[in-house]
PDB file of C-alpha atoms (C1' of nucleotides) in Angstrom:
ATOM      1  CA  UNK A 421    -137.974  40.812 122.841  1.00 35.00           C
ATOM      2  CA  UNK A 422    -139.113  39.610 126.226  1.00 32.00           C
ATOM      3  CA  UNK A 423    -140.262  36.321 125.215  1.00 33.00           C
ATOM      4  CA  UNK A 424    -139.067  34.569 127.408  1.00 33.00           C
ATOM      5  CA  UNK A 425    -142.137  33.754 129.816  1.00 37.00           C
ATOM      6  CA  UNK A 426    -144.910  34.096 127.353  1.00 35.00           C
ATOM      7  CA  UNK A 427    -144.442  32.006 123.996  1.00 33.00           C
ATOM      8  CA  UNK A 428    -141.871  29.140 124.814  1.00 35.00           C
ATOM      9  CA  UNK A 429    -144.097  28.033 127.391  1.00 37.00           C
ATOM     10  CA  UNK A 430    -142.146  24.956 128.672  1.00 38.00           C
ATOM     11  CA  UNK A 431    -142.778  24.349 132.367  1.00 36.00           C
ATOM     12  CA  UNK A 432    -138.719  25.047 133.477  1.00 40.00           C
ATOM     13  CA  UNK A 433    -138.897  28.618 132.176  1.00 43.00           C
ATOM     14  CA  UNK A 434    -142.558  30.047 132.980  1.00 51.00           C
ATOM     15  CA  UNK A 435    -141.869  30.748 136.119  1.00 73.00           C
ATOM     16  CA  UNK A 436    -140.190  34.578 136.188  1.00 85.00           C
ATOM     17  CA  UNK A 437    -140.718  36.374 139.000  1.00 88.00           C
ATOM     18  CA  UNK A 438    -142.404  40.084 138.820  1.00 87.00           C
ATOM     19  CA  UNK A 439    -143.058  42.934 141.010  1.00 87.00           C
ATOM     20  CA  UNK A 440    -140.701  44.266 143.895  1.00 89.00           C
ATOM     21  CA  UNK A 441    -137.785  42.236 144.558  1.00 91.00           C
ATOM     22  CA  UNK A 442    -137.383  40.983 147.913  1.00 91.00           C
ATOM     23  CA  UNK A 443    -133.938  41.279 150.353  1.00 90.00           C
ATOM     24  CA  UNK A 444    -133.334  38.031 149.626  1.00 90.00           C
ATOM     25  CA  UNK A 445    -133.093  38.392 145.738  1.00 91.00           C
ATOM     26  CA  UNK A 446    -131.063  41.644 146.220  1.00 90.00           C
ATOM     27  CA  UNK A 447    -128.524  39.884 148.286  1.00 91.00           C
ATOM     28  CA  UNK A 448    -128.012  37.079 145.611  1.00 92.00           C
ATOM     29  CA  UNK A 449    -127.732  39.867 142.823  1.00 91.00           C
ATOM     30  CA  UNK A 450    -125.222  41.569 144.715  1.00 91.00           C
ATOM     31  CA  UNK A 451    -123.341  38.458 146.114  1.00 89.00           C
ATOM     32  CA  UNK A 452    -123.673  37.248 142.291  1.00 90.00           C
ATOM     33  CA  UNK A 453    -122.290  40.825 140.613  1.00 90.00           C
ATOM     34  CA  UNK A 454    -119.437  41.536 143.314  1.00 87.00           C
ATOM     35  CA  UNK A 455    -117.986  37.787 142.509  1.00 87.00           C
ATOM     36  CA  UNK A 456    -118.847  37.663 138.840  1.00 87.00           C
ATOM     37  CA  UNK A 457    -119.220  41.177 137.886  1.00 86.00           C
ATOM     38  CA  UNK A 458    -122.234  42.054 135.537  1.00 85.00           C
ATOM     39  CA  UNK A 459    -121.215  40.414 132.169  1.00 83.00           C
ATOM     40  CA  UNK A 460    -124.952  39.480 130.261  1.00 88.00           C
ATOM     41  CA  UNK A 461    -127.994  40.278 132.372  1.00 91.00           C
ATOM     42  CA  UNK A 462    -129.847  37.364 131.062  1.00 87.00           C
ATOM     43  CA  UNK A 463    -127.129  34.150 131.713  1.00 89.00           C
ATOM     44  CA  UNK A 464    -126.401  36.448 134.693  1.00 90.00           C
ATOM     45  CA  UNK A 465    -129.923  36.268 135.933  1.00 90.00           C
ATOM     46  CA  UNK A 466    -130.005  32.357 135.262  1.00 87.00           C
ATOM     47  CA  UNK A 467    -126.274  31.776 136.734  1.00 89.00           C
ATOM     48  CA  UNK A 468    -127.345  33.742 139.801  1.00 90.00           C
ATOM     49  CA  UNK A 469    -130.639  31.390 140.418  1.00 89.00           C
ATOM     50  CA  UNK A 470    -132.550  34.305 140.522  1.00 89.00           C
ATOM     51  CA  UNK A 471    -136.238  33.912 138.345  1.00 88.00           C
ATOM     52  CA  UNK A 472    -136.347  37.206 136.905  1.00 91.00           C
ATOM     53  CA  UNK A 473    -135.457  38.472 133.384  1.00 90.00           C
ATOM     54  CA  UNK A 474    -131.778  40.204 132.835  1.00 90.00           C
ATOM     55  CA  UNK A 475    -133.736  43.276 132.175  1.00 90.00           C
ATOM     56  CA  UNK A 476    -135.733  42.983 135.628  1.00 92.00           C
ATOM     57  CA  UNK A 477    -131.869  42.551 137.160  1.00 92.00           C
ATOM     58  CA  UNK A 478    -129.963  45.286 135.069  1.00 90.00           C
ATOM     59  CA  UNK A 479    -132.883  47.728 136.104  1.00 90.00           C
ATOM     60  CA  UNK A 480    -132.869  46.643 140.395  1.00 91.00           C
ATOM     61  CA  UNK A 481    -128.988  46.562 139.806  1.00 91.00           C
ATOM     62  CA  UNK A 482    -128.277  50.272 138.145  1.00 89.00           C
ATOM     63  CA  UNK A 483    -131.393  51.745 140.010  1.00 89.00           C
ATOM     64  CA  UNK A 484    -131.108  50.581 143.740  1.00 89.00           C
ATOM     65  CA  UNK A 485    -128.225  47.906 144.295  1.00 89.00           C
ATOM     66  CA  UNK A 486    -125.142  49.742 142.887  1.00 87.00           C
ATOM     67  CA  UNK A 487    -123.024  50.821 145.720  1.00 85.00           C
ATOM     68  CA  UNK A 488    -122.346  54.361 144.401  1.00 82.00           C
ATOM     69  CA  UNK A 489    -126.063  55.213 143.713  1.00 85.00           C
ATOM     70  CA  UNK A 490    -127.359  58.263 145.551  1.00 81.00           C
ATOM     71  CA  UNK A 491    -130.338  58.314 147.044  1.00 78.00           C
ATOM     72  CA  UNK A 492    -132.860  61.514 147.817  1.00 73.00           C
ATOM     73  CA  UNK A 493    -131.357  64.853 148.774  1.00 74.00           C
ATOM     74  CA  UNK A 494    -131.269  66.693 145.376  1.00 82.00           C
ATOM     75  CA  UNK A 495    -129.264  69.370 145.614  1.00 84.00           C
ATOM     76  CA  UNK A 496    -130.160  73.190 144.301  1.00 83.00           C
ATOM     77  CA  UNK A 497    -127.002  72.525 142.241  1.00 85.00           C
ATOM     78  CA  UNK A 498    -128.346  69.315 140.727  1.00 86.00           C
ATOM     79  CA  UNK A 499    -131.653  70.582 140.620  1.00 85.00           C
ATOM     80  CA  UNK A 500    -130.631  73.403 138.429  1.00 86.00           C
ATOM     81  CA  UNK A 501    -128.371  71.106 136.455  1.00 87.00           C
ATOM     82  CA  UNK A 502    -131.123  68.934 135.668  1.00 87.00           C
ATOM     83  CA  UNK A 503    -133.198  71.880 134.234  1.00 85.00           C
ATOM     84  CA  UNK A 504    -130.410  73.586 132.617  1.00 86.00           C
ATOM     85  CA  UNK A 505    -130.196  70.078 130.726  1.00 87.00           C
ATOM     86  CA  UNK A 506    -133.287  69.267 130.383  1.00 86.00           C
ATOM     87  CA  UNK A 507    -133.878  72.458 128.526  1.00 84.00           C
ATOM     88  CA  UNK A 508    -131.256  71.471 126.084  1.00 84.00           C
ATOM     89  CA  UNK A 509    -131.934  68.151 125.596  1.00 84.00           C
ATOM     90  CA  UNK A 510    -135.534  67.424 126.608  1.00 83.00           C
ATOM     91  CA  UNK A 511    -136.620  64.236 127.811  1.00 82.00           C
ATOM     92  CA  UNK A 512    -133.189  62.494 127.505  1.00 85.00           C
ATOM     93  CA  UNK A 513    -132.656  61.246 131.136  1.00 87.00           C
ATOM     94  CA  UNK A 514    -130.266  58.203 130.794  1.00 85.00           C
ATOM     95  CA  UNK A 515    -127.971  61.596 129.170  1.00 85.00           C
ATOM     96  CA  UNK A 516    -128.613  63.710 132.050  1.00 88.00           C
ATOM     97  CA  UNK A 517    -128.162  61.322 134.608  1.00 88.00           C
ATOM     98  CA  UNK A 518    -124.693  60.767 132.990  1.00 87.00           C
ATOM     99  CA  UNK A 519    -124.015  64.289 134.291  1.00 87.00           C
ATOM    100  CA  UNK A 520    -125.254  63.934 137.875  1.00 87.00           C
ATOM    101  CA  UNK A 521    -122.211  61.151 139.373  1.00 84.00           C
ATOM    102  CA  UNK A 522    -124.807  58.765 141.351  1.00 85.00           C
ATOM    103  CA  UNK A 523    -128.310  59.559 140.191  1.00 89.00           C
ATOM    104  CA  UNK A 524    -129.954  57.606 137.834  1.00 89.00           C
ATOM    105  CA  UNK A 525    -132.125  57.890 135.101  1.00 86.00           C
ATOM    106  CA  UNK A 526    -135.241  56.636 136.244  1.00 88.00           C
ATOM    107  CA  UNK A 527    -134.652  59.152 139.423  1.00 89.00           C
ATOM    108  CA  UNK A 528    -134.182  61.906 137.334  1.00 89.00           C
ATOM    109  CA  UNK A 529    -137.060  61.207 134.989  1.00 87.00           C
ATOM    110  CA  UNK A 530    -138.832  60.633 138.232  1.00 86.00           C
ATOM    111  CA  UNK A 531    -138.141  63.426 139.877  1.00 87.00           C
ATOM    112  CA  UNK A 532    -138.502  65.659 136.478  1.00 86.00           C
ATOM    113  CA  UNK A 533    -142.587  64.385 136.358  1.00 82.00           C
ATOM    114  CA  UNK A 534    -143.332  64.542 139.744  1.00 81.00           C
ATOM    115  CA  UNK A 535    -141.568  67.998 140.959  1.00 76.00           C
ATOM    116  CA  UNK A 536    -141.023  70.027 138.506  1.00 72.00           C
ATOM    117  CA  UNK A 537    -143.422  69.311 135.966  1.00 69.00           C
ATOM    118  CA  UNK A 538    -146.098  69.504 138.263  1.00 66.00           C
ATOM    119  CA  UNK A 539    -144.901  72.944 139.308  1.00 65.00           C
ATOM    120  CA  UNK A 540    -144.426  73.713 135.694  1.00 65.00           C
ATOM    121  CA  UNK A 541    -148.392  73.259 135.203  1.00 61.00           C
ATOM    122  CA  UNK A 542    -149.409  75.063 138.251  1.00 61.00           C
ATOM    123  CA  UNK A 543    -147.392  78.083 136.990  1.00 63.00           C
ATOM    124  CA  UNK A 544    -148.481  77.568 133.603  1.00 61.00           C
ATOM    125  CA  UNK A 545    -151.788  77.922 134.605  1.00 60.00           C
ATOM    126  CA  UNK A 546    -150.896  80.860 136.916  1.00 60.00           C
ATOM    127  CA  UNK A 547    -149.477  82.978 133.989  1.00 63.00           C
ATOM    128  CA  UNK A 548    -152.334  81.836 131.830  1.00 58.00           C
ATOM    129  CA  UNK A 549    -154.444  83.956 134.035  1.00 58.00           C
ATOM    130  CA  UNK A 550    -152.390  86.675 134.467  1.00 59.00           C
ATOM    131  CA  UNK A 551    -151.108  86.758 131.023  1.00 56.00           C
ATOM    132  CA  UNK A 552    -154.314  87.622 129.721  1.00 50.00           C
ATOM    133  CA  UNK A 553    -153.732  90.994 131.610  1.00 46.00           C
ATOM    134  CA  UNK A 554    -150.036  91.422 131.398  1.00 45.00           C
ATOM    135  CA  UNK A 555    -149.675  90.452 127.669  1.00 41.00           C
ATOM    136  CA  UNK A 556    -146.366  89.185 128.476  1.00 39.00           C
ATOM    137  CA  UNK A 557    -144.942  86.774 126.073  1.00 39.00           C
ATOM    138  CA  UNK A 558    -141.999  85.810 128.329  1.00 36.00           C
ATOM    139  CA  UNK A 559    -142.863  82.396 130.403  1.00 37.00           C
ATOM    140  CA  UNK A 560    -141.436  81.787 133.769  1.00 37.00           C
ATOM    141  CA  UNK A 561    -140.319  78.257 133.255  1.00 38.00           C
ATOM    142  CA  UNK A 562    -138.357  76.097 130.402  1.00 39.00           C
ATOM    143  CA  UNK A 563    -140.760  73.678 129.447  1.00 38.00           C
ATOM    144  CA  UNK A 564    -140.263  70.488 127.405  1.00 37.00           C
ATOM    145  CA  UNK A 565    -139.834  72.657 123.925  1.00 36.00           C
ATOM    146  CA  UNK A 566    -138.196  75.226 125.049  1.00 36.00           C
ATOM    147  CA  UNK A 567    -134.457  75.132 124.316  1.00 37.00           C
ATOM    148  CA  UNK A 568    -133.367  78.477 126.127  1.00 37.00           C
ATOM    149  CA  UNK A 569    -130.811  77.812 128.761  1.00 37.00           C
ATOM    150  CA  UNK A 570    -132.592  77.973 132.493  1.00 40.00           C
ATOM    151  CA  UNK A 571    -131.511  81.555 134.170  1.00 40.00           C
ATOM    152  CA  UNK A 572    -130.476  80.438 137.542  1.00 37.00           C
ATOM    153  CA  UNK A 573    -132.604  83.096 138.966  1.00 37.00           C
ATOM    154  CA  UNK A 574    -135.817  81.302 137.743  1.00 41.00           C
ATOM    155  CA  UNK A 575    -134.895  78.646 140.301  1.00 40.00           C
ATOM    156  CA  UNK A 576    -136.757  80.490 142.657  1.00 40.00           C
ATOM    157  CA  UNK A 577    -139.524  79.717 140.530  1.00 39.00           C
ATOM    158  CA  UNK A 578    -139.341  76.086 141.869  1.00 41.00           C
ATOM    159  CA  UNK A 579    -139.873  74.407 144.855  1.00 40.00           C
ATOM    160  CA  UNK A 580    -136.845  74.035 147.069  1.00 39.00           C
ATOM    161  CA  UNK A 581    -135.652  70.657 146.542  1.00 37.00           C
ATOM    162  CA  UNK A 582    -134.992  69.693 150.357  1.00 38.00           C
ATOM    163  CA  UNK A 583    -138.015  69.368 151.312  1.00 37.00           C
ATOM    164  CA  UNK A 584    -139.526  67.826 148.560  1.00 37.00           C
ATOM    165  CA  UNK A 585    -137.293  64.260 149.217  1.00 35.00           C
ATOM    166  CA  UNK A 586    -138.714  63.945 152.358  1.00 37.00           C
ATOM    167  CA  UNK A 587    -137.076  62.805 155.883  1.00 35.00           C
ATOM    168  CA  UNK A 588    -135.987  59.185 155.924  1.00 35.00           C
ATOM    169  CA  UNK A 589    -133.256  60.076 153.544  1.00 36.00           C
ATOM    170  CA  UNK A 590    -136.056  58.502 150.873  1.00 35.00           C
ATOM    171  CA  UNK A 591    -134.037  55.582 150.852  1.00 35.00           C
ATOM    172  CA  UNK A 592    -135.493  53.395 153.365  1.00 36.00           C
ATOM    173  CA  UNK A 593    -138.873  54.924 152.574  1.00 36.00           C
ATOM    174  CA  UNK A 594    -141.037  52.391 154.223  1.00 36.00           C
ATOM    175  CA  UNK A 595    -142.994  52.394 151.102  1.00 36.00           C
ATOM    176  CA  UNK A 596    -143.329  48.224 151.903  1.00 39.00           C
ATOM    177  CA  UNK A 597    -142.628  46.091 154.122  1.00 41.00           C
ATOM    178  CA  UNK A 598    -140.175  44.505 151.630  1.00 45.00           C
ATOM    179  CA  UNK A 599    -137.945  47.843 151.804  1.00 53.00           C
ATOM    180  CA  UNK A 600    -134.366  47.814 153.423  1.00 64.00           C
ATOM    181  CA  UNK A 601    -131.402  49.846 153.518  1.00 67.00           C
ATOM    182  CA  UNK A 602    -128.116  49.671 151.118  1.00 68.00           C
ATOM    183  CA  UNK A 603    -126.383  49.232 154.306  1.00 66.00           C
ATOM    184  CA  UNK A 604    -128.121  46.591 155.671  1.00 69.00           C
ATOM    185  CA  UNK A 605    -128.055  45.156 152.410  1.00 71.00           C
ATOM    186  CA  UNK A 606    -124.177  45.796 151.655  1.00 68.00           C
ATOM    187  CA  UNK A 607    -122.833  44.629 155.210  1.00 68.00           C
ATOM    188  CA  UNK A 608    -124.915  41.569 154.770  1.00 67.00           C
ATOM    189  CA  UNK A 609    -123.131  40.807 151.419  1.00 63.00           C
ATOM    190  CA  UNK A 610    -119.920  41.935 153.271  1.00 60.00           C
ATOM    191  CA  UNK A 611    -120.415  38.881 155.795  1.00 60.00           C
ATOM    192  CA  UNK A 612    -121.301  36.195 153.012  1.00 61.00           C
ATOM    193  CA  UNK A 613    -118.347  37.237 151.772  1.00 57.00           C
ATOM    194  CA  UNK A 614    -115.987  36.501 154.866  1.00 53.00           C
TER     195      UNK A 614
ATOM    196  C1'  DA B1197    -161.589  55.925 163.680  1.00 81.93           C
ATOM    197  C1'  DA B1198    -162.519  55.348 158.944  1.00 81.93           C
ATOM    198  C1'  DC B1199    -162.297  56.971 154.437  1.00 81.93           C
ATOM    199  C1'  DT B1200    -160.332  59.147 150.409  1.00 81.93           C
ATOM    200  C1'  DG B1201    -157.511  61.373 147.110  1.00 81.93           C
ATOM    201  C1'  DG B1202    -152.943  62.890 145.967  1.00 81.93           C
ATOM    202  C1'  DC B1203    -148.109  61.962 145.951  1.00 81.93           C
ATOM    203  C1'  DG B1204    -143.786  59.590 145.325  1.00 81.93           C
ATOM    204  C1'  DC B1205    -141.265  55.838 143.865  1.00 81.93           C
ATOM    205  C1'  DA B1206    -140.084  51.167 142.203  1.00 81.93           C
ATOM    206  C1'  DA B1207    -140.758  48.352 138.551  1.00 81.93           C
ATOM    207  C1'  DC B1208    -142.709  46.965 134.175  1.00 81.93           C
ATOM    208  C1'  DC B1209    -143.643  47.612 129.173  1.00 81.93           C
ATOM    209  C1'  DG B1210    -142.700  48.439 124.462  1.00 81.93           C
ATOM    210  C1'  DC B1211    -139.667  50.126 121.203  1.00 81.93           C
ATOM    211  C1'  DC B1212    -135.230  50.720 119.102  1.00 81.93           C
ATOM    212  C1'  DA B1213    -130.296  50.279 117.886  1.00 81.93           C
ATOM    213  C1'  DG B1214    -126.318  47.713 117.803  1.00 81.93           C
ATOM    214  C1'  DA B1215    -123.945  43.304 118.436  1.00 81.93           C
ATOM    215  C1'  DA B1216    -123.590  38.595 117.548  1.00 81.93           C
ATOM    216  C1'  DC B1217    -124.405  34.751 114.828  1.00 81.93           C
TER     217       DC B1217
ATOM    218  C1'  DA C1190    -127.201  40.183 104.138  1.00 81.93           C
ATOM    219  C1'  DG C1191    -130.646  38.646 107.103  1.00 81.93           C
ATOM    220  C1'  DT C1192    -132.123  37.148 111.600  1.00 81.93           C
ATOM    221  C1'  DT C1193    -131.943  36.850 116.473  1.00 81.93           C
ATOM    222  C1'  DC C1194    -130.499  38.475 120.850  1.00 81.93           C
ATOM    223  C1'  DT C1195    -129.369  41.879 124.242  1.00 81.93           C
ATOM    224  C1'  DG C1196    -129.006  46.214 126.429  1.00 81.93           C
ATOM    225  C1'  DG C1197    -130.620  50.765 126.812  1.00 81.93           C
ATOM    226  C1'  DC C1198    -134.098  54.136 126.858  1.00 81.93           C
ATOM    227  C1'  DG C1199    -138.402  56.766 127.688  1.00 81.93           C
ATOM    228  C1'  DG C1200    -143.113  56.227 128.984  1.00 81.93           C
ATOM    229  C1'  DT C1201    -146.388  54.326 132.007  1.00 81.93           C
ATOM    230  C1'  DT C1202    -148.470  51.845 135.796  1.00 81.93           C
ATOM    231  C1'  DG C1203    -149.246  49.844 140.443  1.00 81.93           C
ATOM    232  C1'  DC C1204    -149.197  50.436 145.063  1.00 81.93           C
ATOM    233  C1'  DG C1205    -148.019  52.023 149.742  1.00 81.93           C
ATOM    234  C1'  DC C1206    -147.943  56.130 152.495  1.00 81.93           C
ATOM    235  C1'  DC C1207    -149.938  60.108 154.406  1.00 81.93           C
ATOM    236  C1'  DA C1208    -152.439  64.285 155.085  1.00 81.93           C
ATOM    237  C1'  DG C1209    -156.934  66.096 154.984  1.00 81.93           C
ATOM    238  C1'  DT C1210    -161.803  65.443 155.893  1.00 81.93           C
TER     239       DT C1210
END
DNA sequence: AACTGGCGCAACCGCCAGAAC
DNA sequence: AGTTCTGGCGGTTGCGCCAGT
């Protein structure tokens, strides 16, 4: 897969675009999906004029464009949710996402290594010290093998979820100069459109 | 004020399964 | 039945931001 830039190397199709997509590329995706719909993410790619692969479009489209994704603010519900599942399933976050309406995968999974699993290790390391005088078997927190169901009370266990997505509603998180809002982005498809 | 290390997130990579031919 | 193509998935990386020094 993903030849397309590498072996074929004639001159018309070398030139695929990488790295963060710029307002103007989103706009054309979105202009391109809310006349055409999303069909196949490759011809769709080419149709739109855009020079990145389907995959590179599928990925900005179901990750930042769609207009029903939700952004930042996970909940104590979803937080919970997403270790009561994760404990069940493991590392299967295209499935879990699939039970939180608006977050994605790549959020999830996100949010999963950089939250939780971080905390995981800190208190894994915490009871590794204290276990050696408590001789309790019992750990605190459902890691990636365990399959017991999370006990809601271990939530407390974790940090609290609000202020780990920080101000900003994380959308617009002025990680580049390059980022812009849904809305901006959405009411400028909006005008194209009129 | 300048530097640095950690954090968070967007995007890419490689693999796989199923569809299409 | 075999090959190619495409989409989906999980893992990983690159980079900007920011707090601490």
């Amino acid at each position: 897969m993903e030849k397309i830039s590498s072996s074929s190397s004639t001159a018309s199709e070398v030139e695929i675009r990488k790295g963060p997509w710029t307002m103007e590329e989103d706009l054309i995706l979105i202009n391109y999906i809310s006349g055409h719909g999303e069909g196949v993410w490759n011809t769709l790619a080419k149709s739109a004029g855009l020079k990145r692969t389907g995959k590179s479009c599928r990925l900005r489209w179901l990750n930042y464009l769609r207009p029903d994704v939700r952004r930042g603010n996970i909940t104590p519900e979803e937080q919970l949710l997403i270790m009561d599942l994760h404990a069940k399933w493991g590392n299967r976050w295209s499935k879990i996402a699939k039970h939180l309406p608006g977050r994605t995968d790549n959020e999830i999974k996100n949010y999963w290594r950089t939250r939780i699993q971080k905390h995981v290790k800190q208190t894994d390391n915490f009871n590794a010290q204290t276990s050696s005088v408590e001789s309790s078997q019992v750990s605190m927190i459902p890691t990636q093998t365990c399959n017991n169901v999370v006990n809601p009370a271990e939530l407390s266990y974790y940090p609290p979820c609000e202020n780990t997505m920080n101000t900003s509603s994380s959308f617009a998180t002025g990680i580049n100069e390059n980022t812009w809002s849904l809305e901006d982005l959405w009411s400028l498809q909006l005008l194209n459109n009129e």
